[in-house]
């Protein structure tokens, strides 16, 4: 976007200027320095030399002009671009010296030479080319975050970026936090808590329905496949996080397992989950999302029955086996759930759908924390998780792609 378009909207732009690589060449030439010289001690030699009069005058004039501009901060930052700064394989941003809070001309000249000298440090292996420049930018104080907010509003109005929905984000965060605290800390549960939570939910829904770029588009919940995929990930994450949270406590408190042994067992669970998530993605198209998610919850049911058996067989091999099965169940269906969530909606709202899917994942983690804190008896927790897995079996029936196309067309 052109700078004029921003200034026309009364947005204060932080000033700055560029010292090109040609200025460095002139500086080195005037002081008898060369890139072909021995680099050792080059930083000290640069610091002791003076800028040529012409370069000094140009830098001083640009700095004085910058000081006469908008007073957005107390100083400037001196920094450098890097040769080949952004490649496909790597990024070199921050490779060279950056000096902040430069407030006067002597400090600026010293900082500029420090930035130049970092070209010859052990960090650099690229040298200098004509595209390598050095930037002097006015710094933004913390209070100038209003500049960023104003700029964001302008870009949103002109369609460059999506409109921000900060109120919706705040309502959602407040609602989830309050709900979690109320459930995990019964003393906080009162009529006032319930009233505030209800008000937060109302404000969130009201904000989402009136916002042009809502966090949640409620019309998407008319698509059965989309609902099923999101509920499935919520249930799956509730099982997975509950397992991770409760197993260390159960094994150490009830059976005196060492921290190292518990770590190995949880590694087995996590490794199986990660590996099967990868295999699950490869099998999704072959078996179909519905079958794979159904199989995922069926394996989780078997694992949870195995967890109940820990009370009779608290041996390391047995626990390792059931956690291996649990990891397989938690991992294999996740790719199908995510793919189903995105395929169920029109492409132009896939970003929103992805955000909703992530939110349901987080809610599953919150549900796990709540369940673990509520059920002191681990038998009750495992039976509850078994009920969650059985619910997952039912939910997987909604991942039929046949009806998804017609539902998607209705939303579009």
Coordinates of C-alpha atoms in Angstrom, one line a residue:
X1 CA 0.0 0.0 0.0
X2 CA 1.3 3.5 -0.9
X3 CA 2.5 5.7 2.0
X4 CA 0.2 8.5 0.8
X5 CA -2.9 6.4 1.4
X6 CA -1.9 6.0 5.0
X7 CA -1.1 9.6 5.6
X8 CA -4.3 10.7 3.9
X9 CA -6.2 8.8 6.6
X10 CA -4.3 10.8 9.3
X11 CA -2.2 7.8 10.3
X12 CA 1.1 8.9 11.8
X13 CA 3.9 7.1 10.1
X14 CA 7.2 6.5 11.9
X15 CA 10.0 8.2 10.0
X16 CA 13.3 6.7 8.8
X17 CA 16.0 6.8 6.1
X18 CA 18.3 4.4 4.4
X19 CA 22.1 4.4 4.3
X20 CA 23.0 2.5 1.2
X21 CA 25.9 0.1 0.8
X22 CA 27.6 2.7 -1.4
X23 CA 28.1 4.8 1.7
X24 CA 30.0 2.0 3.3
X25 CA 32.2 1.5 0.2
X26 CA 33.0 5.2 0.2
X27 CA 33.8 5.1 4.0
X28 CA 36.2 2.1 3.6
X29 CA 37.8 3.6 0.5
X30 CA 38.5 6.9 2.2
X31 CA 40.1 5.1 5.1
X32 CA 42.2 2.7 3.1
X33 CA 40.2 -0.3 4.0
X34 CA 39.2 -3.2 1.8
X35 CA 37.0 -6.3 1.9
X36 CA 40.0 -8.3 0.8
X37 CA 42.0 -7.4 3.9
X38 CA 42.3 -9.7 7.0
X39 CA 39.0 -9.4 8.8
X40 CA 40.5 -9.8 12.3
X41 CA 40.2 -6.6 14.2
X42 CA 38.2 -5.0 11.4
X43 CA 35.5 -3.9 13.8
X44 CA 38.0 -1.9 15.9
X45 CA 39.5 -0.3 12.8
X46 CA 36.1 0.8 11.6
X47 CA 35.3 2.3 15.0
X48 CA 38.4 4.4 14.9
X49 CA 37.9 5.9 11.5
X50 CA 35.9 9.0 10.5
X51 CA 33.1 9.2 7.9
X52 CA 34.0 11.1 4.7
X53 CA 32.7 14.7 4.8
X54 CA 30.1 14.0 2.1
X55 CA 28.7 10.9 3.8
X56 CA 28.7 12.7 7.1
X57 CA 26.7 15.6 5.8
X58 CA 24.1 13.4 4.1
X59 CA 23.6 11.2 7.2
X60 CA 23.5 14.3 9.5
X61 CA 20.9 16.1 7.3
X62 CA 18.7 13.0 7.1
X63 CA 18.9 12.6 10.9
X64 CA 18.0 16.2 11.4
X65 CA 15.1 16.0 9.0
X66 CA 13.9 12.9 10.9
X67 CA 14.0 14.7 14.2
X68 CA 11.8 17.4 12.7
X69 CA 9.1 14.8 11.8
X70 CA 6.4 13.2 13.9
X71 CA 7.7 12.7 17.5
X72 CA 6.7 9.1 17.8
X73 CA 9.5 7.9 20.0
X74 CA 12.5 8.9 22.0
X75 CA 15.1 7.6 19.6
X76 CA 15.9 5.6 16.5
X77 CA 17.0 2.1 15.7
X78 CA 20.0 1.4 13.5
X79 CA 19.8 -2.0 11.7
X80 CA 20.8 -3.8 8.6
X81 CA 19.3 -5.9 5.9
X82 CA 21.1 -9.1 5.1
X83 CA 22.4 -10.3 1.8
X84 CA 20.0 -13.1 0.6
X85 CA 18.0 -12.4 3.7
X86 CA 15.1 -14.6 2.9
X87 CA 15.8 -17.8 1.0
X88 CA 13.5 -20.8 0.4
X89 CA 15.7 -22.9 2.8
X90 CA 16.6 -20.3 5.4
X91 CA 16.2 -16.8 6.8
X92 CA 19.0 -14.5 7.9
X93 CA 16.9 -11.8 9.6
X94 CA 18.8 -10.4 12.6
X95 CA 22.1 -11.6 11.3
X96 CA 23.8 -8.2 11.9
X97 CA 24.0 -5.7 14.7
X98 CA 21.0 -3.7 15.8
X99 CA 21.3 -0.7 18.1
X100 CA 18.2 0.7 19.8
X101 CA 17.4 4.1 21.5
X102 CA 19.9 6.2 19.5
X103 CA 19.0 9.8 20.4
X104 CA 21.8 12.0 19.1
X105 CA 24.1 12.4 16.1
X106 CA 27.3 11.2 17.7
X107 CA 25.6 8.1 19.0
X108 CA 24.0 7.5 15.6
X109 CA 27.4 7.7 13.8
X110 CA 28.9 5.3 16.4
X111 CA 26.0 2.9 16.0
X112 CA 26.2 3.0 12.2
X113 CA 29.9 2.0 12.3
X114 CA 29.0 -0.8 14.8
X115 CA 26.4 -2.0 12.3
X116 CA 28.9 -1.9 9.5
X117 CA 31.6 -3.7 11.6
X118 CA 29.2 -6.6 12.2
X119 CA 29.6 -7.4 8.5
X120 CA 33.1 -8.6 9.3
X121 CA 32.2 -10.7 12.4
X122 CA 32.3 -14.4 12.6
X123 CA 28.5 -14.5 12.0
X124 CA 28.8 -13.3 8.4
X125 CA 29.7 -15.4 5.4
X126 CA 27.9 -13.5 2.7
X127 CA 30.0 -10.3 2.3
X128 CA 28.4 -7.2 0.9
X129 CA 26.5 -6.4 -2.3
X130 CA 24.6 -3.5 -3.8
X131 CA 21.3 -4.6 -2.3
X132 CA 22.7 -4.6 1.3
X133 CA 21.4 -1.4 3.0
X134 CA 21.3 0.0 6.5
X135 CA 18.1 1.4 8.1
X136 CA 17.6 4.2 10.6
X137 CA 14.0 3.9 11.8
X138 CA 12.1 6.1 14.4
X139 CA 11.1 3.8 17.3
X140 CA 7.6 3.5 18.5
X141 CA 7.0 3.9 22.2
X142 CA 4.6 1.5 23.9
X143 CA 1.8 4.0 23.8
X144 CA 2.0 4.2 20.1
X145 CA 0.3 0.8 19.8
X146 CA -2.6 3.0 18.9
X147 CA -0.8 3.6 15.6
X148 CA -0.9 -0.1 14.9
X149 CA -4.5 -0.3 15.9
X150 CA -5.4 2.6 13.6
X151 CA -3.3 1.1 10.8
X152 CA -5.1 -2.3 11.2
X153 CA -8.5 -0.6 11.0
X154 CA -7.4 1.2 7.9
X155 CA -6.2 -1.9 6.2
X156 CA -9.3 -3.7 7.2
X157 CA -11.5 -1.0 5.7
X158 CA -9.6 -1.1 2.4
X159 CA -9.9 -4.9 2.3
X160 CA -6.2 -5.6 2.6
X161 CA -6.6 -7.7 5.7
X162 CA -9.6 -9.3 7.5
X163 CA -11.4 -7.2 10.0
X164 CA -10.3 -7.8 13.5
X165 CA -12.8 -9.1 16.0
X166 CA -11.1 -8.3 19.3
X167 CA -14.4 -8.1 21.3
X168 CA -15.4 -11.6 20.2
X169 CA -12.0 -12.9 21.2
X170 CA -12.2 -11.3 24.6
X171 CA -15.7 -12.7 25.2
X172 CA -14.7 -16.2 24.2
X173 CA -11.6 -16.1 26.4
X174 CA -13.5 -14.7 29.3
X175 CA -16.3 -17.3 29.0
X176 CA -13.9 -20.3 28.7
X177 CA -11.8 -19.1 31.6
X178 CA -14.8 -18.4 33.9
X179 CA -16.4 -21.8 33.0
X180 CA -13.1 -23.6 33.8
X181 CA -12.6 -21.8 37.1
X182 CA -16.2 -22.4 38.2
X183 CA -16.0 -26.1 37.5
X184 CA -12.6 -26.7 39.0
X185 CA -13.1 -24.4 42.0
X186 CA -16.6 -25.1 43.4
X187 CA -16.3 -22.2 45.8
X188 CA -16.5 -19.9 42.9
X189 CA -19.8 -21.3 41.7
X190 CA -22.6 -19.0 42.6
X191 CA -25.6 -17.2 41.1
X192 CA -23.3 -14.3 40.3
X193 CA -20.9 -16.5 38.5
X194 CA -23.7 -18.2 36.5
X195 CA -25.1 -14.7 35.6
X196 CA -21.8 -13.4 34.4
X197 CA -21.1 -16.5 32.4
X198 CA -24.6 -16.3 30.8
X199 CA -24.0 -12.6 30.0
X200 CA -20.6 -13.4 28.5
X201 CA -22.1 -16.1 26.2
X202 CA -24.9 -13.7 25.2
X203 CA -22.4 -10.9 24.3
X204 CA -20.2 -13.4 22.4
X205 CA -23.1 -14.6 20.3
X206 CA -24.4 -11.0 19.8
X207 CA -20.9 -9.9 18.7
X208 CA -20.4 -12.8 16.3
X209 CA -23.8 -12.3 14.6
X210 CA -23.2 -8.6 13.9
X211 CA -19.4 -8.9 13.0
X212 CA -18.5 -9.0 9.3
X213 CA -15.5 -11.3 10.1
X214 CA -16.8 -13.4 13.1
X215 CA -14.6 -15.9 14.9
X216 CA -17.5 -18.4 14.5
X217 CA -19.9 -18.5 11.6
X218 CA -22.9 -20.1 13.1
X219 CA -24.3 -21.0 9.7
X220 CA -21.5 -23.6 9.4
X221 CA -23.1 -25.6 12.2
X222 CA -25.9 -26.5 9.9
X223 CA -23.5 -28.8 8.1
X224 CA -23.6 -32.2 9.9
X225 CA -20.2 -33.3 8.8
X226 CA -18.6 -30.1 10.1
X227 CA -20.4 -30.5 13.5
X228 CA -19.4 -34.2 13.7
X229 CA -15.7 -33.5 12.9
X230 CA -15.5 -30.7 15.6
X231 CA -17.2 -32.7 18.3
X232 CA -15.1 -35.7 17.4
X233 CA -11.8 -33.8 18.0
X234 CA -13.2 -32.4 21.2
X235 CA -14.0 -35.9 22.5
X236 CA -10.7 -37.3 21.2
X237 CA -8.7 -34.5 22.9
X238 CA -10.6 -35.0 26.1
X239 CA -9.5 -38.6 26.2
X240 CA -5.9 -37.9 25.2
X241 CA -5.3 -35.0 27.6
X242 CA -7.0 -36.9 30.5
X243 CA -4.6 -39.8 29.9
X244 CA -1.6 -37.5 29.9
X245 CA -2.7 -35.7 33.1
X246 CA -3.9 -38.7 35.2
X247 CA -1.3 -41.3 34.4
X248 CA 1.7 -39.7 36.2
X249 CA -0.4 -39.1 39.3
X250 CA -1.9 -42.6 39.3
X251 CA 1.3 -44.4 38.7
X252 CA 3.4 -42.4 41.2
X253 CA 0.8 -42.1 43.9
X254 CA -0.7 -45.6 43.8
X255 CA 2.1 -47.8 42.6
X256 CA 5.3 -45.9 43.4
X257 CA 6.6 -45.6 39.9
X258 CA 9.7 -43.4 39.5
X259 CA 9.7 -40.2 37.4
X260 CA 11.9 -41.9 34.8
X261 CA 9.5 -44.9 34.4
X262 CA 6.5 -42.6 34.1
X263 CA 8.4 -40.6 31.5
X264 CA 9.1 -43.7 29.4
X265 CA 5.5 -44.8 29.6
X266 CA 4.2 -41.4 28.5
X267 CA 6.8 -41.4 25.7
X268 CA 5.4 -44.7 24.4
X269 CA 1.9 -43.1 24.5
X270 CA 3.0 -39.9 22.7
X271 CA 5.2 -41.7 20.2
X272 CA 2.3 -44.1 19.2
X273 CA 0.0 -41.1 18.9
X274 CA 2.4 -39.1 16.7
X275 CA 3.3 -42.1 14.5
X276 CA -0.4 -43.2 14.0
X277 CA -1.4 -39.6 13.2
X278 CA 1.0 -39.8 10.3
X279 CA -0.3 -43.2 9.2
X280 CA -3.8 -42.1 9.8
X281 CA -3.3 -39.3 7.3
X282 CA -2.1 -41.7 4.7
X283 CA -5.0 -44.2 5.3
X284 CA -7.7 -41.5 5.4
X285 CA -8.4 -41.6 1.7
X286 CA -8.1 -45.3 1.4
X287 CA -10.4 -46.3 4.3
X288 CA -12.6 -43.2 4.3
X289 CA -12.8 -40.6 7.1
X290 CA -15.9 -42.1 8.7
X291 CA -14.4 -45.6 9.1
X292 CA -11.0 -44.3 10.3
X293 CA -12.6 -42.1 13.0
X294 CA -14.9 -45.0 14.0
X295 CA -11.9 -47.3 14.3
X296 CA -10.0 -44.6 16.3
X297 CA -12.7 -44.4 19.0
X298 CA -13.0 -48.2 19.0
X299 CA -9.3 -48.5 19.7
X300 CA -9.7 -45.9 22.4
X301 CA -12.5 -47.9 24.0
X302 CA -10.2 -50.9 24.1
X303 CA -7.4 -48.8 25.7
X304 CA -9.7 -47.4 28.4
X305 CA -10.9 -50.9 29.3
X306 CA -7.2 -51.7 29.6
X307 CA -6.7 -48.7 31.9
X308 CA -9.2 -50.2 34.3
X309 CA -7.1 -53.4 34.2
X310 CA -4.1 -51.5 35.7
X311 CA -5.6 -52.0 39.1
X312 CA -5.2 -55.8 38.7
X313 CA -2.0 -55.7 36.6
X314 CA 0.1 -52.7 37.5
X315 CA 3.2 -54.1 35.8
X316 CA 5.4 -52.0 33.5
X317 CA 4.8 -54.2 30.4
X318 CA 1.0 -54.2 30.8
X319 CA 0.8 -50.4 31.3
X320 CA 3.1 -49.9 28.3
X321 CA 0.9 -52.1 26.2
X322 CA -2.4 -50.3 27.1
X323 CA -0.7 -46.9 26.7
X324 CA 0.5 -48.0 23.3
X325 CA -3.0 -48.9 22.3
X326 CA -4.3 -45.6 23.7
X327 CA -1.8 -43.6 21.7
X328 CA -2.8 -45.4 18.5
X329 CA -6.5 -44.6 19.2
X330 CA -5.8 -41.0 19.9
X331 CA -3.6 -40.4 16.9
X332 CA -5.0 -42.3 14.0
X333 CA -8.3 -40.5 13.6
X334 CA -7.1 -36.9 14.1
X335 CA -6.1 -36.2 10.4
X336 CA -9.5 -37.4 9.2
X337 CA -11.3 -35.2 11.7
X338 CA -9.4 -32.1 10.6
X339 CA -9.7 -33.0 6.9
X340 CA -13.5 -33.6 7.3
X341 CA -13.9 -30.3 9.1
X342 CA -12.3 -28.3 6.2
X343 CA -13.9 -30.3 3.3
X344 CA -17.3 -29.9 4.8
X345 CA -17.4 -26.1 4.3
X346 CA -17.1 -23.8 1.3
X347 CA -13.5 -22.9 0.5
X348 CA -14.0 -19.2 1.2
X349 CA -14.6 -19.9 4.9
X350 CA -12.0 -22.6 5.4
X351 CA -9.9 -20.2 7.5
X352 CA -12.9 -19.7 9.9
X353 CA -13.5 -23.4 9.9
X354 CA -9.9 -24.1 10.8
X355 CA -10.2 -21.6 13.7
X356 CA -13.3 -23.3 15.0
X357 CA -11.7 -26.7 14.8
X358 CA -8.7 -25.4 16.8
X359 CA -11.1 -24.0 19.4
X360 CA -12.9 -27.3 19.8
X361 CA -9.5 -29.0 20.3
X362 CA -8.7 -26.5 23.1
X363 CA -12.1 -27.1 24.7
X364 CA -11.3 -30.8 24.7
X365 CA -8.2 -30.1 26.6
X366 CA -10.2 -27.9 29.1
X367 CA -12.7 -30.7 29.5
X368 CA -9.9 -33.1 30.3
X369 CA -8.6 -30.7 33.1
X370 CA -12.1 -30.4 34.5
X371 CA -12.8 -34.2 34.5
X372 CA -9.4 -35.0 36.1
X373 CA -10.1 -32.4 38.8
X374 CA -13.6 -33.6 39.5
X375 CA -13.1 -37.4 39.7
X376 CA -11.0 -38.2 42.7
X377 CA -11.6 -41.9 42.1
X378 CA -9.7 -42.9 39.0
X379 CA -12.2 -45.7 38.3
X380 CA -14.9 -43.1 37.8
X381 CA -12.7 -41.1 35.5
X382 CA -11.9 -44.1 33.3
X383 CA -15.5 -45.1 33.2
X384 CA -16.4 -41.5 32.2
X385 CA -13.7 -41.5 29.5
X386 CA -15.1 -44.8 28.2
X387 CA -18.5 -43.1 27.9
X388 CA -16.8 -40.3 26.0
X389 CA -15.2 -42.8 23.6
X390 CA -18.6 -44.5 23.1
X391 CA -20.0 -41.1 22.3
X392 CA -17.3 -40.7 19.7
X393 CA -18.4 -43.9 18.0
X394 CA -21.8 -42.3 17.6
X395 CA -20.5 -39.0 16.4
X396 CA -18.3 -40.7 13.7
X397 CA -21.5 -41.7 11.9
X398 CA -21.9 -38.0 10.9
X399 CA -18.8 -38.0 8.8
X400 CA -20.6 -39.2 5.7
X401 CA -19.5 -37.2 2.7
X402 CA -22.6 -37.9 0.8
X403 CA -24.7 -35.3 2.6
X404 CA -21.9 -32.9 3.2
X405 CA -22.0 -31.5 -0.4
X406 CA -25.7 -30.5 -0.2
X407 CA -25.2 -29.0 3.3
X408 CA -22.2 -27.0 2.0
X409 CA -24.2 -25.7 -1.0
X410 CA -26.9 -24.5 1.4
X411 CA -24.4 -22.5 3.4
X412 CA -22.7 -21.0 0.4

